mmCIF file of C-alpha atoms in Angstrom:
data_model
loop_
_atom_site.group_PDB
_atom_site.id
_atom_site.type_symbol
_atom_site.label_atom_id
_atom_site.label_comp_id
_atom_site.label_asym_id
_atom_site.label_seq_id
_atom_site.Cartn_x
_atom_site.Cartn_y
_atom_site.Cartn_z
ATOM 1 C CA UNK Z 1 144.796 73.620 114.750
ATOM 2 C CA UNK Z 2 144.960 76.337 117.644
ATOM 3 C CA UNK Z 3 148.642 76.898 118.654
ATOM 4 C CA UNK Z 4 147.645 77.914 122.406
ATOM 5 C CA UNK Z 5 144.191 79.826 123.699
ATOM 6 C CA UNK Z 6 143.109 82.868 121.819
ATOM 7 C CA UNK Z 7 146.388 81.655 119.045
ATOM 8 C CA UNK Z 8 144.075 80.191 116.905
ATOM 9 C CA UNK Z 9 142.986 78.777 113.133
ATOM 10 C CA UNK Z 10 143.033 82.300 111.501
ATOM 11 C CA UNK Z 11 146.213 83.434 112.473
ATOM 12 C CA UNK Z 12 147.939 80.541 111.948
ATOM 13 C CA UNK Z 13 145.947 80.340 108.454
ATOM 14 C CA UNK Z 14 147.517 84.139 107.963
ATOM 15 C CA UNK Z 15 151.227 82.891 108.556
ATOM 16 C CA UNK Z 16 150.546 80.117 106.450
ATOM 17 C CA UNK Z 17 149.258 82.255 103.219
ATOM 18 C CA UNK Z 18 151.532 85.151 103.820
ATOM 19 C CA UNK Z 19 154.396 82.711 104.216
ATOM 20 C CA UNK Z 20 156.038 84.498 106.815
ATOM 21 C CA UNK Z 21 157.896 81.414 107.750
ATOM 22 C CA UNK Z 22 160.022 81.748 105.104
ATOM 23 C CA UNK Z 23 160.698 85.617 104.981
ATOM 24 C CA UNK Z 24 163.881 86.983 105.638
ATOM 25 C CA UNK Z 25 162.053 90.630 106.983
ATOM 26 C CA UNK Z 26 161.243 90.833 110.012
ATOM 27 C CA UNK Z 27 157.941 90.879 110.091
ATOM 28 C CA UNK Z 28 154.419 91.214 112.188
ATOM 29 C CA UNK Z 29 151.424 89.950 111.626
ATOM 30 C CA UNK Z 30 148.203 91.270 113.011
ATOM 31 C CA UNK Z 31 144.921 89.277 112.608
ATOM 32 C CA UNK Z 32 142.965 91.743 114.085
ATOM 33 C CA UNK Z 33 139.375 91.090 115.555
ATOM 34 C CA UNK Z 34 137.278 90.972 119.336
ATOM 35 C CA UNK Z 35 141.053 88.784 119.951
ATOM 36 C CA UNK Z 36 143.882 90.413 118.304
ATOM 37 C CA UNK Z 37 146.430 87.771 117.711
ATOM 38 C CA UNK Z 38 149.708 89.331 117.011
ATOM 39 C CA UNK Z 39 152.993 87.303 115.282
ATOM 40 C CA UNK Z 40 156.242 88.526 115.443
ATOM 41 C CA UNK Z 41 159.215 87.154 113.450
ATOM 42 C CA UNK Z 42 160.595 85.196 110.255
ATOM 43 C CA UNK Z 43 162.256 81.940 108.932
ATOM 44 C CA UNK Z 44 163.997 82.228 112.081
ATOM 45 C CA UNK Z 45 161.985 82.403 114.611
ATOM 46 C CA UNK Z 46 157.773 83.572 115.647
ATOM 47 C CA UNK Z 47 156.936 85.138 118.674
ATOM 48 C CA UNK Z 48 152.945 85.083 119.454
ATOM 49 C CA UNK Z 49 150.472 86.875 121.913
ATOM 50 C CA UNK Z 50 146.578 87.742 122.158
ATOM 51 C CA UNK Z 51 144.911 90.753 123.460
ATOM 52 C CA UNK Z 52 141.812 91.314 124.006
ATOM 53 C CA UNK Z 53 141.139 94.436 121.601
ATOM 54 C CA UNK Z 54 137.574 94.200 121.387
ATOM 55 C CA UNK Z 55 135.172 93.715 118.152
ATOM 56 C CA UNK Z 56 134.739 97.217 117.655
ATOM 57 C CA UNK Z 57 137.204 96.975 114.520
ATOM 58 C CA UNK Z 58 134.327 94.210 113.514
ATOM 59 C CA UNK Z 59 131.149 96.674 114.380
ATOM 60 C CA UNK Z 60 130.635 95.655 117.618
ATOM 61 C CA UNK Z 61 130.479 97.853 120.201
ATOM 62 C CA UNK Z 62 130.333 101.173 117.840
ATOM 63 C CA UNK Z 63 126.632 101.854 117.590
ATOM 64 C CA UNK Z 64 126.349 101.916 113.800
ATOM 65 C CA UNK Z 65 129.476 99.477 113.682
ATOM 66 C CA UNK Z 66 128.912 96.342 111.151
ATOM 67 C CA UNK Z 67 131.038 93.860 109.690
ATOM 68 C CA UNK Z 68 132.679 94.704 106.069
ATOM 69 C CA UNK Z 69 130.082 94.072 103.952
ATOM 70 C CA UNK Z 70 127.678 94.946 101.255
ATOM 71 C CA UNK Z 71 126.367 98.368 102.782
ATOM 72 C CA UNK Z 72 129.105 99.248 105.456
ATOM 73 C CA UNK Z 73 130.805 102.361 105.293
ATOM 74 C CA UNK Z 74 134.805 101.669 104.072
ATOM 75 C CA UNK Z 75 136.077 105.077 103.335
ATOM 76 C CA UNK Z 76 135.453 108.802 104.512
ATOM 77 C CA UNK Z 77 136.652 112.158 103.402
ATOM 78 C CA UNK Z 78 135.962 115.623 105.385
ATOM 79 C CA UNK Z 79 136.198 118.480 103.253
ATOM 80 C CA UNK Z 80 138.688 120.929 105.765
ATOM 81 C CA UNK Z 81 136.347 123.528 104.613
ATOM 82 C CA UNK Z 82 132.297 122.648 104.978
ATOM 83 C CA UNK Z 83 133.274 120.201 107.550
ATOM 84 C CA UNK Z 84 131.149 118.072 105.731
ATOM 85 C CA UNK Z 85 131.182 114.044 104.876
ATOM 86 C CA UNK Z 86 132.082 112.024 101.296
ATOM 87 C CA UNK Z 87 131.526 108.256 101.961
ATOM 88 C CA UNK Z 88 132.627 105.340 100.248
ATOM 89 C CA UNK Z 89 130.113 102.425 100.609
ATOM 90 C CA UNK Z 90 131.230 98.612 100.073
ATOM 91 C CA UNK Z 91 128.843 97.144 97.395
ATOM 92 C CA UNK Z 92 128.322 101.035 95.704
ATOM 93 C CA UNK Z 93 124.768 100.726 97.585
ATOM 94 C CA UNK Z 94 123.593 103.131 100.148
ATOM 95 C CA UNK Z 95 125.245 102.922 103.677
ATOM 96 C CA UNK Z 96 124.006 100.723 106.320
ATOM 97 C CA UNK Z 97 126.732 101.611 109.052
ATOM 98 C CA UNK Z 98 130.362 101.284 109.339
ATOM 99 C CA UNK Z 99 132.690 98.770 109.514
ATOM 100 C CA UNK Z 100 136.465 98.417 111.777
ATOM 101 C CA UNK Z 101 138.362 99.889 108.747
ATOM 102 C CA UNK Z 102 135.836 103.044 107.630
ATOM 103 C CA UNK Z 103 135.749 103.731 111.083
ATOM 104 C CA UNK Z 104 139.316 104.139 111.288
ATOM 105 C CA UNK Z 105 139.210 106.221 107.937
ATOM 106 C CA UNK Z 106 136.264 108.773 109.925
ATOM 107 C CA UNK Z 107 138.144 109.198 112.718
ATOM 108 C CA UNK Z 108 141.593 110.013 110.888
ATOM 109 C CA UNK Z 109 139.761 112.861 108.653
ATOM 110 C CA UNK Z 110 137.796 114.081 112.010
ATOM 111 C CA UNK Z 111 141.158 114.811 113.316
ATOM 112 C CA UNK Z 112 143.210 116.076 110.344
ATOM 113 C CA UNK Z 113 140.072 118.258 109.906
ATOM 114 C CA UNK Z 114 139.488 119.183 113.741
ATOM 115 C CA UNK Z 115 136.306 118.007 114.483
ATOM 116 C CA UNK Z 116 137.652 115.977 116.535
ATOM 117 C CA UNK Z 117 140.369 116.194 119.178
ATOM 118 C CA UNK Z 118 143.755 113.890 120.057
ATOM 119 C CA UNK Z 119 141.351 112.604 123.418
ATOM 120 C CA UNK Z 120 138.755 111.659 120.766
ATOM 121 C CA UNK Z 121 136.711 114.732 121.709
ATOM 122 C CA UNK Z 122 133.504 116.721 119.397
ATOM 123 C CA UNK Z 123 134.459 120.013 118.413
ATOM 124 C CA UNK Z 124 130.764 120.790 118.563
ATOM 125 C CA UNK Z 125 131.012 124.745 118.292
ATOM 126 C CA UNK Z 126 133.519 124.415 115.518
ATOM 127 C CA UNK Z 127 131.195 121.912 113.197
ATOM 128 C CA UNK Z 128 128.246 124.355 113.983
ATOM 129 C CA UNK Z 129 130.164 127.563 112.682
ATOM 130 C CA UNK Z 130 130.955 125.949 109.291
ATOM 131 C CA UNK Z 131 127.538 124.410 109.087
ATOM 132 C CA UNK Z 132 124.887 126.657 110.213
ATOM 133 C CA UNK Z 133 122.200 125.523 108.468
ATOM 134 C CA UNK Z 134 121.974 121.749 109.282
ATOM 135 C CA UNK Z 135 125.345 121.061 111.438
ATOM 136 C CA UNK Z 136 126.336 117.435 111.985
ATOM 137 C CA UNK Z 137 126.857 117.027 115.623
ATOM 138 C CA UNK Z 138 123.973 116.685 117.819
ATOM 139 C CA UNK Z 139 123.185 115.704 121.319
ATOM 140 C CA UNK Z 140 122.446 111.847 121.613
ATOM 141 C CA UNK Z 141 122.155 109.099 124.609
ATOM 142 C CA UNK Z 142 125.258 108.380 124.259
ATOM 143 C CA UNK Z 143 126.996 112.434 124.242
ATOM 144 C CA UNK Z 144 127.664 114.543 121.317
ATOM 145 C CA UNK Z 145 127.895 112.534 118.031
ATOM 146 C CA UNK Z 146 128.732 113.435 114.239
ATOM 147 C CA UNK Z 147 126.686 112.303 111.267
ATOM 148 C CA UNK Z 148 128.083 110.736 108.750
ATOM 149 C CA UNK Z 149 124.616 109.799 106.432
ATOM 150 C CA UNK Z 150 121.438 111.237 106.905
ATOM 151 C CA UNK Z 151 118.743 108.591 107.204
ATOM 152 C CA UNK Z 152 117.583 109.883 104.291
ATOM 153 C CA UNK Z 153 120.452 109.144 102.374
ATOM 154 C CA UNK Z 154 120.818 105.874 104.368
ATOM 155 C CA UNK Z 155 119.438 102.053 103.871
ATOM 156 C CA UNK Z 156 118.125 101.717 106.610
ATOM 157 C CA UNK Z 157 116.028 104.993 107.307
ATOM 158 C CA UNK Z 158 117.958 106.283 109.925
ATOM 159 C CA UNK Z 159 120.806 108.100 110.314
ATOM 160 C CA UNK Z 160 124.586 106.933 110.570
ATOM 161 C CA UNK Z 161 126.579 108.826 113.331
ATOM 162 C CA UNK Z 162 130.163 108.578 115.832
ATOM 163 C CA UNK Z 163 129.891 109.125 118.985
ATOM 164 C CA UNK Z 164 132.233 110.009 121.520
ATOM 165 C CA UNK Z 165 131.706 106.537 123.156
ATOM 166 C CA UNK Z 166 132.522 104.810 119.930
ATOM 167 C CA UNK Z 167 135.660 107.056 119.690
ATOM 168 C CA UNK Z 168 136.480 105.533 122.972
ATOM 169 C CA UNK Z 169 136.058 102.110 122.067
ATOM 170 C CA UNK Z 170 138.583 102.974 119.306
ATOM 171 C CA UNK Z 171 140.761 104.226 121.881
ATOM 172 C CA UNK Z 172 140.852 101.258 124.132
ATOM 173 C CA UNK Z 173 141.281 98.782 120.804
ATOM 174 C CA UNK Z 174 144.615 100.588 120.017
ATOM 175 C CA UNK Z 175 145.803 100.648 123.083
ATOM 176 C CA UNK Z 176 145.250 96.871 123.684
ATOM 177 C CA UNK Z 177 147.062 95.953 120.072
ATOM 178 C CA UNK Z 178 149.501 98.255 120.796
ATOM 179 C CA UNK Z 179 150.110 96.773 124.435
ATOM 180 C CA UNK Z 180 150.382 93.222 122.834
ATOM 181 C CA UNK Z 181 152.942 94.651 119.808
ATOM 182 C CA UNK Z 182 154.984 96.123 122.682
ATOM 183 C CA UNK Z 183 154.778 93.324 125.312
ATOM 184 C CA UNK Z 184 156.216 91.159 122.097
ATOM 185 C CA UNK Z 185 158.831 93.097 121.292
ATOM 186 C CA UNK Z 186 160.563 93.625 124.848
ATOM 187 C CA UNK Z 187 160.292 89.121 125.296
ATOM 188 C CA UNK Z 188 161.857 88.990 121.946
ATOM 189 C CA UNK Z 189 164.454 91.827 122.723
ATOM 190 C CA UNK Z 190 163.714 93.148 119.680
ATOM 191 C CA UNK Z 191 163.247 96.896 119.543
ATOM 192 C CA UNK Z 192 160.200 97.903 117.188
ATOM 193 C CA UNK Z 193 162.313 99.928 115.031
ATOM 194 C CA UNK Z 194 163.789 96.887 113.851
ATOM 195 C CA UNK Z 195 160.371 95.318 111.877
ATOM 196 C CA UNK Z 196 160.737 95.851 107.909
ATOM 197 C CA UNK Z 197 157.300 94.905 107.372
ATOM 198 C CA UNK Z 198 153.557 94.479 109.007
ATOM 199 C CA UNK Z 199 150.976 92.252 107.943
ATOM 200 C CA UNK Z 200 147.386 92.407 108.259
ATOM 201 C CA UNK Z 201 144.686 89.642 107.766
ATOM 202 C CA UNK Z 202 141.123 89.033 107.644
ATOM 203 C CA UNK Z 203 138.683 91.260 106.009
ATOM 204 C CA UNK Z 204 139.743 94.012 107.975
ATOM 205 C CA UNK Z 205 143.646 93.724 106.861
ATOM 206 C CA UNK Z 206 141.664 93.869 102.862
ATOM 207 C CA UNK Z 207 139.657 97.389 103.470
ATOM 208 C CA UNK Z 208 142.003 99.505 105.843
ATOM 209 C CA UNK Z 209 143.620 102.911 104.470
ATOM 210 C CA UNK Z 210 147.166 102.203 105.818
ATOM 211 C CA UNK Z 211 147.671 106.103 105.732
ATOM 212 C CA UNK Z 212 144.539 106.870 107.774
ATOM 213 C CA UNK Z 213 145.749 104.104 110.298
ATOM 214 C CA UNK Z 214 148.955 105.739 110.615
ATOM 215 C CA UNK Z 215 147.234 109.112 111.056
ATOM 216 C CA UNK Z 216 145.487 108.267 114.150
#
């Protein structure tokens, strides 16, 4: 059963599997999805909150976003020198869109790589220098955008791109798990430093690069 609103089935579910009741680390657990619920503590004591992140980290509100399944997007790689895309594709079929944990794998190699900026910004002159012949940032309704797929390397016909807007939605997600990890920590008294490990459930918690979350 739900522990309060937005504390609900899953993340109790997680802290059930996981067993964090009964570890002696100090640990948080993130079930991360439109609510994230966050868990702080061990066999001594949990600490709970919610935030409202968003769904983007479950394909909502990201333009090619979908869930992780057969045909999302899981893993990306930007070669530092063409600029240009390697994707990894649940199910080894061709992509579909992306899903929360390939987008957070795109936007860690856009940045390591520069196409991007730390405000989440399209280096659009620098992808068209290294690409001249078919760069992949364009102009679309929603700003300046960077291919991932071609559509004709797609399933679906059409082609797979980040926007600036969906960068922003990223954005906004991280700041609101972030604010609920933080607003934990100062009612618990507990500085952050403190936390030996960090947990992450769901579908999402099974896909994500935890060095490409840590990059961005």
């Amino acid at each position: 059963p739900s522990v309060a609103a937005y504390v609900g089935g899953d993340v109790t579910s997680g802290v059930l599997a996981s067993k964090l009741y009964e570890a002696v680390a100090l640990s948080l657990f993130l079930d991360v999805g439109t609510n994230g619920e966050i868990v702080l503590g061990n066999k001594d004591f949990m600490m709970t909150d919610a935030c409202s992140a968003g769904p983007a980290l479950e394909g909502a509100g990201i333009r090619c976003g979908m869930r992780a399944m057969p045909g999302a997007i899981e893993d990306v790689r930007v070669s530092s020198r063409t600029l240009e895309p390697t994707v990894k594709v649940i199910g080894d079929v061709p992509p579909l869109g992306i899903c929360g944990s390939g987008l957070i794998s795109a936007v860690a190699e856009m940045l390591v790589t520069g196409v991007i900026s730390r405000g989440g910004k399209i280096d659009v002159e620098l992808v068209r220098s290294r690409q001249p012949e078919r760069p992949r940032v364009r102009t679309g309704d929603a700003g300046p955008e960077f291919v991932l797929a071609w559509a004709e390397d797609s399933g679906g016909g059409t082609d797979i791109a980040l926007s600036e807007v969906d960068l922003e939605n990223l954005i906004r997600v991280k700041a609101a798990i972030y604010a609920g990890i933080v607003v934990l920590a100062q009612k618990s008294g507990i500085p952050l430093e403190a936390v030996e490990q960090v947990l992450i459930g769901g579908a999402f918690g099974q896909h994500i690069n935890v060095e490409q979350a840590i990059q961005i």
